[in-house]
Amino acid sequence: MLEMGADTLSNDSGTGGFDMTTLNGKSAHLRGAVRKCLLLICLGSLGACASFSAMPRPVVPTAEAVAIAPQYRVDEALRRYHSPLASDRGGMDPRQWRDQVIGIYLDATEARYQEFRIGLSQEMRGANFGIDIGVIALSAVGTLASGGTANALAAATGGLTGARASLAKELYFERTLPALIAAMDAARDEILTGIYQNLLKPETEYSLERAFADFRALERAASLDQAVQRVTVQAATDAAEQHQAFQNVQTVVRTIPATSRPEISRIRDNINALVNANNDSAFGLVMARLGLPRTGSLQQQSTAALINIGNLSEADRATVLNDLKQQNVDLARAPGG
Amino acid sequence: MAHVDVGNGNKTSTLEQLQEWVRGTEALLGPIVVIGNDGSQTAGTFDQNNPANPGPNSDANVRQTNDGSAPPGKTKVCDGWPFVSGQVVHVVIYR
C-alpha cells in the first residue's frame, strides 16, 4: 500500500484489469460513461499525489536500509561502545563506532520517513483520519492564506462534516498536507543539523547515548500532531506580524479596576492642572514621592507620573496620595474641591 | 506630546479583559485612538489632550468584528488587531 511509486500509478490508471466484457449487451453510451469515470478517477489520483508524493523509487529499498539497524541493537551498541576492547567494535575506536551506529540509524529512519511521506496521501485519503486532521489544519493554514484562498479554506473548515466534505477534502489535499509535510521536514532538518554538527565532536563531548536521544527526537519530529502544532503557531506569529501596528512598546499599563477609575481620573486631572499651571514646586513633590527623575519635558514627566501611579497597587497608591496630601498636594481631590 | 503608546503586557487577555484594560487606561491617560499590537503584546495609543470621559455613557466597548464597523447607532472610535486569548483578532472600539 505504501509502495506508491510510478508502477502503482500506472497499474491504477490502466483499464486492463477491468473486465469490460461484463458490459456486453449494455449500450455504447454506458460503456463510454464508465470509461470516462475511470479516466477521471485516474486523473484525480494523479493530481492528488503529484503535489507532494510523487518521487523516484529509492536506490536502496526501504526494507534493506531498515533491516541493518536491528543488527545494532541499542543495548548491544552501547555495550560495545563502552567496551575497552577495540575488537568488540570491529577494530574501531569509540568515536568511529558511534559514527557508524548513528549513521546506520539515520539512514534507516530517513528511508522510513520517505516511505511515510509517500504513503501519507494514500493513508489519509478515504479515511476519517484525514477529515479529523483537516479540521484542525485547515483552520491554521486558513489563517496563513489570504483573500479567496482564506475564504475557501474557512468554508472548507466549516463544511468538513457537512455537504461540502468533498470540497473540503480536495482543499485539504491541495493546501494543508503540503504545509504539514513542510513543517515536518523543517522540524527534522533542525534536529538533523544538530546531530551532524555534534558528530563533528569527539565522543567525550557527544556520546552515543546523547546521539541515540537526538535520534529519538528526530523520529518524534515526523509526527502530524507536531506538524499541526508548528503550523498553527507559525500562523499566529505571521498574523501578528501582518497586523502589527506598533514597534516594541516599552511602557506597560496594568488594568485599572472599575472601582478605582473615578479616583484615577481625578488624579489625572489634578496632575494635568499642576503642569498646566506651571506649579513646579507641587509637581516636583509628586515626582520626588514617586521616585521619578526630572528629565524630559513636563508632558513626558507627567505621563511617567500617571503611569507610575496607575501601576501601583491600591494600598500603595493610598499611601502615596496620603503622603502627598500631608505636603499639601491633594491629587485625589474632586474638581473644584 | 498629545499621544502616548502603552501596552497591556500580555497576549492572553480575553475580549472582556481587553475592554477593561482600555477603559482603565482611558481613565488614566485619555481616550484611546489606536488599538493594535507590537508583536508581543496588545498596545494602544491614548490621547492625553482630551478628557478621559468625553460624555455620559461613554465607556469604550470592544467587540470582535469582520469589517471594522461599529454597531448601528454607536460611534466608532477605532478598529485594529490586538491579541485576544493569544491570537491576533480584528476588533472595533466604539462608544
XYZ file of C-alpha atoms in Angstrom:
432
model
C 0.000 0.000 0.000
C 2.782 2.384 0.867
C 4.890 1.499 -2.163
C 3.069 4.022 -4.287
C 5.624 4.705 -6.962
C 5.138 5.109 -10.671
C 4.365 1.408 -11.082
C 1.339 1.567 -8.820
C 0.026 4.623 -10.531
C 0.374 3.082 -13.979
C -1.489 -0.030 -12.837
C -4.289 2.065 -11.398
C -4.575 4.219 -14.429
C -4.902 1.384 -16.891
C -8.180 -0.333 -17.610
C -6.601 -3.683 -18.391
C -7.668 -5.157 -15.071
C -11.262 -4.146 -15.522
C -13.443 -6.780 -17.152
C -15.154 -4.815 -19.876
C -16.887 -7.958 -21.107
C -19.340 -7.577 -18.262
C -20.682 -4.624 -20.140
C -21.633 -6.743 -23.134
C -25.192 -6.058 -24.056
C -25.179 -2.634 -22.453
C -25.399 0.453 -24.502
C -22.382 2.149 -26.014
C -23.379 5.216 -24.005
C -22.923 3.300 -20.751
C -19.527 1.980 -21.847
C -18.465 5.488 -22.689
C -19.614 6.738 -19.318
C -17.702 4.030 -17.478
C -14.543 4.817 -19.425
C -14.939 8.497 -18.593
C -15.381 7.680 -14.915
C -12.271 5.502 -14.868
C -10.288 8.195 -16.612
C -11.478 10.819 -14.137
C -10.632 8.625 -11.155
C -7.150 8.015 -12.524
C -6.557 11.685 -13.282
C -7.830 12.580 -9.837
C -5.446 10.161 -8.207
C -2.506 11.528 -10.157
C -3.473 15.092 -9.349
C -3.810 14.464 -5.651
C -0.475 12.695 -5.429
C 1.571 14.841 -7.739
C 1.893 17.813 -5.417
C 3.692 16.019 -2.601
C 4.142 12.292 -3.006
C 5.427 11.629 -6.487
C 9.126 10.899 -6.383
C 11.604 8.378 -7.748
C 11.837 4.980 -6.137
C 14.785 4.890 -3.695
C 18.039 3.336 -4.859
C 18.296 1.417 -1.581
C 14.908 -0.154 -0.833
C 13.444 0.889 2.491
C 13.333 -2.681 3.780
C 17.026 -3.111 3.060
C 18.007 0.126 4.809
C 15.859 -0.614 7.833
C 16.957 -4.241 8.137
C 20.516 -3.240 9.035
C 19.561 -1.265 12.154
C 18.405 -4.262 14.262
C 21.893 -5.694 13.880
C 22.980 -2.734 16.023
C 20.510 -3.019 18.902
C 20.769 -0.068 21.251
C 21.855 -2.014 24.338
C 24.416 -4.030 22.424
C 25.688 -0.992 20.545
C 26.189 0.845 23.830
C 27.942 -2.125 25.429
C 30.392 -2.308 22.563
C 30.764 1.490 22.572
C 31.909 1.404 26.191
C 33.990 -1.763 25.844
C 37.745 -1.312 26.448
C 38.356 -3.782 23.617
C 38.514 -2.368 20.102
C 37.831 -5.893 18.854
C 34.265 -5.552 20.238
C 33.819 -2.692 17.762
C 35.387 -4.441 14.802
C 38.659 -2.641 15.419
C 37.057 0.811 15.547
C 37.615 3.382 18.278
C 34.504 4.604 20.197
C 34.070 7.686 18.002
C 34.214 5.677 14.789
C 31.782 3.189 16.320
C 29.426 5.970 17.344
C 29.501 7.479 13.886
C 28.837 4.143 12.218
C 25.945 3.179 14.505
C 24.242 6.559 14.239
C 24.863 6.664 10.507
C 23.029 3.364 10.097
C 20.137 4.540 12.274
C 19.892 7.832 10.396
C 19.862 6.039 7.074
C 17.121 3.716 8.286
C 14.944 6.500 9.673
C 15.416 8.552 6.523
C 14.223 5.617 4.449
C 11.252 5.120 6.742
C 10.404 8.824 6.640
C 10.464 8.970 2.869
C 8.205 5.920 2.791
C 5.905 7.638 5.278
C 5.720 10.787 3.158
C 4.926 8.824 0.035
C 2.246 6.799 1.747
C 0.713 9.668 3.671
C -1.707 10.693 0.972
C -2.935 7.152 0.451
C -3.378 6.532 4.158
C -5.311 9.726 4.670
C -7.380 9.572 1.542
C -10.614 7.722 2.103
C -10.236 7.691 5.873
C -11.926 9.765 8.523
C -8.471 10.357 9.959
C -7.867 12.785 7.136
C -11.014 14.716 7.933
C -10.139 14.963 11.630
C -6.677 16.346 10.963
C -8.107 18.511 8.197
C -10.444 20.331 10.570
C -7.515 21.366 12.738
C -5.052 22.060 9.995
C -7.359 23.953 7.671
C -8.099 26.405 10.449
C -4.400 27.018 10.940
C -3.483 27.218 7.271
C -6.545 29.348 6.580
C -5.061 31.955 8.860
C -1.925 31.971 6.731
C -3.764 32.303 3.469
C -5.315 35.464 2.171
C -8.231 36.634 0.061
C -10.070 33.978 -1.859
C -7.891 31.176 -0.558
C -8.611 32.132 3.034
C -12.321 32.293 2.352
C -12.269 28.946 0.625
C -10.329 27.355 3.462
C -12.623 28.889 6.036
C -15.570 27.485 4.132
C -13.850 24.132 3.994
C -13.262 24.079 7.731
C -16.912 24.665 8.422
C -18.036 22.208 5.812
C -15.799 19.253 6.560
C -18.539 17.362 8.285
C -21.282 18.671 6.068
C -22.363 18.670 2.486
C -19.141 20.271 1.271
C -16.964 17.441 2.542
C -15.678 16.627 -0.926
C -14.620 20.250 -1.500
C -13.019 20.306 1.923
C -11.036 17.161 1.281
C -9.843 18.480 -2.052
C -8.710 21.715 -0.435
C -7.167 19.743 2.366
C -5.014 17.736 -0.022
C -4.184 20.743 -2.144
C -3.324 23.168 0.643
C -2.939 21.624 4.040
C -0.979 18.433 3.666
C 1.961 20.058 1.844
C 2.154 22.632 4.654
C 2.165 19.880 7.272
C 4.821 17.919 5.406
C 6.909 21.079 5.073
C 6.566 21.588 8.831
C 7.685 18.005 9.489
C 10.612 18.420 7.087
C 11.652 21.641 8.823
C 11.461 20.050 12.278
C 13.536 17.061 11.136
C 16.069 19.280 9.385
C 16.623 21.256 12.587
C 17.343 18.099 14.562
C 19.411 16.529 11.784
C 21.566 19.647 11.557
C 22.218 19.411 15.289
C 23.137 15.728 15.021
C 25.549 16.289 12.141
C 27.184 19.196 13.949
C 27.554 17.104 17.086
C 29.037 14.207 15.145
C 31.967 16.505 14.378
C 32.762 16.451 18.099
C 34.741 13.715 19.867
C 32.791 11.046 21.723
C 33.798 12.664 25.035
C 31.600 15.660 24.077
C 28.885 13.840 22.143
C 28.333 10.352 23.441
C 26.455 7.544 21.749
C 23.771 7.862 24.438
C 23.187 11.506 23.504
C 23.209 10.601 19.853
C 20.503 7.989 20.469
C 18.450 10.578 22.378
C 18.708 13.004 19.463
C 17.805 10.184 17.128
C 14.594 9.527 19.080
C 13.759 13.250 18.886
C 14.275 13.012 15.142
C 11.764 10.168 14.938
C 9.249 12.094 17.054
C 9.559 15.085 14.713
C 7.961 13.027 11.944
C 4.586 13.476 13.571
C 1.494 15.030 12.059
C 0.379 16.189 15.503
C 3.592 18.145 15.963
C 3.360 19.445 12.412
C -0.152 20.787 13.018
C 1.133 22.463 16.176
C 4.039 24.083 14.324
C 1.807 25.300 11.507
C -0.690 26.733 14.000
C 1.983 28.589 15.961
C 3.506 29.891 12.731
C 0.104 31.047 11.529
C -0.444 33.006 14.745
C 3.012 34.555 14.514
C 2.533 35.517 10.876
C -0.852 37.064 11.618
C 0.668 39.100 14.430
C 3.425 40.389 12.168
C 0.979 41.137 9.388
C -1.209 43.271 11.629
C 1.485 44.766 13.819
C 0.696 48.447 14.292
C 3.286 49.258 16.982
C 7.016 48.728 17.380
C 8.319 47.460 20.700
C 6.109 49.372 23.099
C 8.136 49.581 26.309
C 5.579 51.062 28.686
C 3.036 48.720 30.194
C -0.113 49.842 31.953
C -1.858 47.285 34.086
C -5.628 47.009 34.092
C -7.140 49.523 36.474
C -10.248 48.112 38.150
C -13.552 49.886 37.573
C -13.812 50.865 41.235
C -10.531 52.796 41.045
C -11.222 54.640 37.801
C -13.026 57.702 39.232
C -10.108 58.340 41.591
C -7.587 57.697 38.804
C -9.378 60.226 36.593
C -9.256 62.815 39.392
C -5.505 62.190 39.856
C -5.007 62.629 36.110
C -6.949 65.888 36.077
C -5.075 67.215 39.116
C -1.622 66.339 37.754
C -2.521 67.967 34.429
C -3.712 71.024 36.341
C -0.365 71.271 38.165
C 1.536 71.039 34.898
C -0.729 73.475 33.065
C -0.434 75.981 35.937
C 3.363 75.615 35.917
C 3.145 74.678 39.593
C 6.562 73.127 39.503
C 7.048 73.019 43.257
C 3.952 70.872 43.800
C 4.641 68.749 40.736
C 8.224 68.295 41.934
C 6.893 66.850 45.185
C 4.829 64.346 43.212
C 7.814 63.263 41.127
C 10.020 63.018 44.195
C 7.469 60.927 46.080
C 7.213 58.573 43.126
C 10.991 58.428 42.812
C 10.919 59.602 39.211
C 13.679 61.682 37.572
C 13.004 65.258 36.471
C 14.188 64.625 32.933
C 12.353 65.196 29.680
C 9.548 67.632 29.007
C 6.892 68.386 31.620
C 4.405 66.434 29.493
C 6.710 63.418 29.469
C 7.245 63.700 33.207
C 3.523 63.943 33.919
C 2.875 60.917 31.693
C 5.516 58.959 33.591
C 3.930 60.015 36.883
C 0.467 58.975 35.745
C 1.592 55.571 34.503
C 3.563 55.040 37.690
C 0.508 55.841 39.800
C -1.734 53.709 37.604
C 0.524 50.698 38.086
C 0.592 50.998 41.885
C -1.494 48.663 43.963
C -4.475 50.274 45.659
C -2.721 50.156 49.022
C 0.486 51.709 47.702
C -1.477 54.366 45.838
C -3.351 55.274 49.007
C -0.045 55.653 50.839
C 1.410 57.879 48.122
C -1.721 60.045 47.994
C -1.730 60.378 51.763
C 1.947 61.330 51.874
C 1.421 63.994 49.210
C -1.672 65.310 50.937
C 0.409 65.888 54.055
C 2.602 68.064 51.835
C -0.486 69.986 50.688
C -0.642 68.253 47.296
C -4.058 66.612 47.117
C -4.156 64.648 43.900
C -7.396 62.873 44.774
C -9.469 65.978 45.379
C -12.644 66.348 43.396
C -12.935 69.108 40.756
C -13.422 72.432 42.497
C -12.567 70.825 45.827
C 3.112 65.373 23.089
C -0.546 64.593 22.795
C -0.441 60.858 22.279
C 1.186 58.075 24.257
C 1.690 54.436 23.276
C 1.354 51.815 26.004
C 0.939 48.048 26.110
C -1.026 45.744 28.330
C 1.917 43.396 28.808
C 0.371 40.199 27.537
C -1.226 38.308 24.686
C -3.674 36.262 26.647
C -6.392 38.697 27.691
C -9.937 37.774 26.825
C -12.084 40.259 24.960
C -13.726 41.283 28.242
C -10.344 41.780 29.936
C -9.140 43.816 26.963
C -12.198 46.038 27.263
C -11.493 46.561 30.969
C -7.875 47.461 30.155
C -8.995 50.022 27.579
C -11.486 51.575 29.991
C -8.973 51.729 32.844
C -6.225 53.159 30.668
C -8.599 55.766 29.251
C -9.290 56.886 32.823
C -5.547 57.238 33.355
C -4.303 58.650 30.050
C -7.271 59.823 27.992
C -9.364 58.451 25.122
C -7.968 55.636 23.034
C -7.318 56.472 19.386
C -5.459 53.380 18.093
C -5.631 49.710 19.105
C -3.225 47.053 17.862
C -0.199 45.013 18.855
C 3.586 45.212 18.752
C 4.083 41.521 18.098
C 4.407 40.563 21.735
C 1.505 42.335 23.428
C -1.632 44.345 22.845
C -0.882 48.053 22.563
C -2.869 51.237 22.245
C -2.403 54.938 21.630
C -4.158 57.270 24.060
C -4.872 60.965 23.551
C -3.715 62.880 26.597
C -5.069 66.198 25.381
C -8.698 65.190 25.623
C -10.871 64.356 28.605
C -10.792 60.795 29.813
C -14.570 60.613 29.808
C -15.894 62.559 26.822
C -19.519 62.286 27.863
C -22.161 60.293 29.729
C -22.339 56.571 28.999
C -19.082 56.973 27.158
C -17.289 53.815 28.314
C -15.384 52.208 25.466
C -16.779 48.930 24.184
C -14.550 46.376 22.484
C -16.075 43.806 20.149
C -14.738 41.374 17.601
C -15.530 42.458 14.054
C -15.278 41.324 10.466
C -15.417 44.687 8.733
C -14.307 47.134 11.425
C -17.653 48.871 11.725
C -19.441 49.819 14.928
C -22.938 48.504 15.689
C -25.785 50.669 14.387
C -26.344 53.769 16.494
C -22.882 53.599 18.066
C -19.896 55.834 17.407
C -16.787 54.081 16.210
C -13.543 55.098 17.891
C -11.096 52.863 16.032
C -10.526 49.317 14.872
C -7.370 47.211 14.915
C -5.714 43.892 15.648
C -4.861 43.332 19.321
C -4.172 39.965 20.920
C -7.197 38.168 22.292
C -6.577 34.846 24.023
C -3.225 34.513 22.280
C -4.499 35.219 18.777
C -4.441 38.425 16.763
C -8.085 39.365 16.346
C -9.817 42.161 14.476
C -11.760 44.301 16.943
C -13.701 47.524 16.809
C -13.884 50.019 19.678
C -16.985 52.159 19.940
C -18.970 54.226 22.414
